[in-house]
Structures are given as C-alpha cells and as structure tokens.
Amino acid sequence: MKNLFVVTILVIGLALGGCSGMSDTEQRTLSGAAIGAGAGTAIGAISGNTAVGAIVGTAAGAAGGYLYD
C-alpha cells in the first residue's frame, strides 16, 4: 500500500511538472479536456456507457477550452 502511495505521488508530480512551460492556450485546452473527461465519465456512467461518455466529454472539453482562449 505504501508503494502505491509513493508511485501515485511521483506520477502526479511528473504530470504537474510537465505543465509548467505551457502557453495559456495549451493550459486552457488541457483544463477543458480534464473537466470534460470528468463530466463525460459521470454522465456516461449514469447513462450506461462510461467509455463513450469520457471520450465525448474529453473532446468537447478540449474544444471548449481551445475556443475559449
């Protein structure tokens, strides 16, 4: 269990460190994709197809984040 915690912390740290040199457009696109993936997954789980909901939510969120900037 302790190893899983350490690996999780390392993965999160590397993921956040990779976002440090992004432009505003890239940051908003990534944020939109992450929010869209979460919302799409939740809606997909309710409607019965989680994977399709996550894919559609990610695409819609990324497009929205890109267009917003």
Backbone as JSON, one array per atom type, in Angstrom:
{
  "sequence": "MKNLFVVTILVIGLALGGCSGMSDTEQRTLSGAAIGAGAGTAIGAISGNTAVGAIVGTAAGAAGGYLYD",
  "N": [[0.83, -1.19, 0.0], [1.97, 1.19, 0.75], [3.84, 1.52, -1.28], [2.21, 1.99, -3.49], [1.15, 4.48, -2.85], [3.46, 6.08, -2.91], [4.2, 5.82, -5.62], [1.95, 6.96, -6.83], [2.13, 9.65, -5.92], [4.56, 10.36, -7.18], [3.85, 10.14, -9.9], [1.85, 12.1, -10.11], [3.37, 14.35, -9.47], [5.21, 14.4, -11.63], [3.42, 14.77, -13.75], [2.32, 17.29, -13.18], [4.62, 18.83, -13.25], [5.23, 18.72, -15.93], [3.5, 20.5, -17.04], [4.41, 23.04, -16.69], [5.68, 24.68, -18.62], [3.77, 25.47, -20.44], [1.73, 27.29, -22.8], [-0.87, 29.81, -22.4], [-3.08, 29.06, -23.96], [-2.63, 26.3, -24.33], [-2.78, 25.45, -21.66], [-5.46, 26.07, -21.02], [-6.79, 24.45, -22.85], [-6.01, 21.88, -21.99], [-7.05, 21.94, -19.38], [-9.78, 22.18, -19.94], [-10.17, 19.75, -21.28], [-9.67, 17.93, -19.19], [-11.69, 18.58, -17.34], [-13.91, 18.12, -18.96], [-13.58, 15.37, -19.42], [-14.01, 14.33, -16.87], [-16.69, 15.14, -16.4], [-17.95, 13.92, -18.6], [-17.44, 11.23, -18.04], [-18.93, 10.88, -15.7], [-21.55, 11.42, -16.62], [-21.7, 9.45, -18.6], [-21.52, 7.16, -17.01], [-23.94, 7.25, -15.68], [-25.72, 7.02, -17.81], [-25.0, 4.56, -18.84], [-22.81, 3.96, -20.51], [-19.76, 4.36, -19.95], [-17.2, 4.71, -21.15], [-17.64, 5.85, -23.71], [-18.86, 8.22, -22.92], [-16.73, 9.44, -21.55], [-14.89, 9.82, -23.64], [-16.29, 11.5, -25.44], [-16.79, 13.65, -23.72], [-14.16, 14.48, -23.13], [-13.25, 15.32, -25.66], [-15.11, 17.37, -26.22], [-14.61, 19.09, -24.06], [-11.89, 19.78, -24.48], [-12.08, 21.09, -26.95], [-13.76, 23.19, -26.21], [-12.15, 24.51, -24.28], [-10.02, 25.29, -25.92], [-11.3, 26.98, -27.78], [-12.24, 28.94, -26.05], [-10.0, 30.38, -25.31]],
  "CA": [[0.0, 0.0, 0.0], [2.85, 2.35, 0.81], [4.45, 1.68, -2.6], [1.21, 2.59, -4.36], [1.08, 5.9, -2.49], [4.67, 6.73, -3.42], [4.09, 5.85, -7.08], [0.91, 7.95, -7.15], [2.71, 10.98, -5.69], [5.54, 10.6, -8.24], [3.15, 10.35, -11.18], [1.2, 13.42, -10.04], [4.44, 15.35, -9.54], [5.71, 14.48, -13.0], [2.36, 15.33, -14.61], [2.22, 18.72, -12.93], [5.86, 19.44, -13.71], [5.18, 18.8, -17.38], [2.6, 21.58, -17.44], [4.96, 24.33, -16.3], [6.09, 25.51, -19.74], [2.68, 25.56, -21.42], [1.13, 28.59, -23.05], [-2.22, 29.93, -21.86], [-3.99, 28.26, -24.78], [-2.42, 24.89, -24.0], [-3.3, 25.2, -20.32], [-6.92, 26.08, -21.06], [-7.21, 23.25, -23.59], [-5.82, 20.74, -21.1], [-8.03, 22.05, -18.29], [-11.09, 21.86, -20.52], [-10.21, 18.31, -21.53], [-9.77, 17.23, -17.91], [-13.04, 18.81, -16.8], [-14.83, 17.41, -19.85], [-13.44, 13.93, -19.18], [-14.71, 14.02, -15.62], [-18.14, 15.28, -16.6], [-18.37, 12.88, -19.54], [-17.42, 9.95, -17.35], [-20.08, 10.85, -14.79], [-22.77, 11.3, -17.42], [-21.65, 8.14, -19.23], [-21.82, 6.14, -16.0], [-25.38, 7.31, -15.42], [-26.46, 6.55, -18.99], [-24.68, 3.18, -19.12], [-21.63, 3.75, -21.35], [-18.77, 5.25, -19.36], [-16.09, 4.99, -22.06], [-18.08, 6.81, -24.74], [-19.06, 9.49, -22.23], [-15.42, 10.03, -21.28], [-14.29, 10.25, -24.91], [-17.02, 12.67, -25.93], [-16.55, 14.74, -22.78], [-12.8, 14.97, -23.31], [-13.19, 16.07, -26.93], [-15.88, 18.61, -26.08], [-13.91, 19.96, -23.12], [-10.7, 20.3, -25.14], [-12.52, 22.06, -27.95], [-14.24, 24.37, -25.5], [-11.0, 25.2, -23.72], [-9.26, 25.91, -27.01], [-12.08, 28.09, -28.33], [-12.37, 29.98, -25.03], [-8.8, 31.22, -25.34]],
  "C": [[0.87, 1.26, 0.0], [3.5, 2.61, -0.55], [3.48, 2.34, -3.58], [1.1, 4.09, -4.1], [2.28, 6.65, -3.06], [4.62, 6.86, -4.94], [3.06, 6.9, -7.51], [1.45, 9.38, -6.99], [3.73, 11.31, -6.78], [4.88, 10.88, -9.58], [2.49, 11.72, -11.2], [2.25, 14.52, -10.15], [4.99, 15.51, -10.95], [4.68, 15.1, -13.94], [2.26, 16.84, -14.42], [3.48, 19.46, -13.38], [5.9, 19.6, -15.22], [4.32, 19.94, -17.89], [3.2, 22.96, -17.21], [5.32, 25.23, -17.47], [5.02, 25.7, -20.79], [2.21, 27.0, -21.6], [-0.26, 28.63, -22.44], [-3.22, 29.08, -22.64], [-3.86, 26.79, -24.46], [-2.97, 24.55, -22.63], [-4.82, 25.15, -20.31], [-7.47, 24.85, -21.8], [-7.1, 22.01, -22.7], [-6.82, 20.77, -19.94], [-9.43, 21.69, -18.79], [-11.23, 20.37, -20.78], [-10.36, 17.52, -20.24], [-11.16, 17.38, -17.3], [-14.07, 18.07, -17.65], [-14.78, 15.91, -19.65], [-14.16, 13.53, -17.9], [-16.21, 14.09, -15.76], [-18.67, 14.2, -17.54], [-18.41, 11.51, -18.91], [-18.62, 9.82, -16.42], [-21.38, 10.66, -15.55], [-22.83, 9.93, -18.1], [-21.96, 7.02, -18.25], [-23.31, 6.1, -15.69], [-26.16, 6.7, -16.58], [-26.09, 5.12, -19.4], [-23.47, 2.93, -19.99], [-20.55, 4.74, -20.94], [-17.68, 5.65, -20.35], [-16.47, 6.01, -23.12], [-18.29, 8.18, -24.11], [-17.75, 10.2, -21.96], [-14.77, 10.56, -22.56], [-14.96, 11.51, -25.44], [-16.78, 13.86, -25.02], [-15.16, 15.34, -22.92], [-12.68, 15.81, -24.58], [-13.93, 17.4, -26.81], [-15.18, 19.59, -25.15], [-12.64, 20.57, -23.73], [-11.04, 21.35, -26.17], [-13.0, 23.34, -27.28], [-13.12, 25.18, -24.89], [-10.18, 25.92, -24.76], [-10.0, 27.13, -27.56], [-12.22, 29.24, -27.34], [-11.18, 30.93, -25.08], [-8.74, 31.94, -26.66]]
}
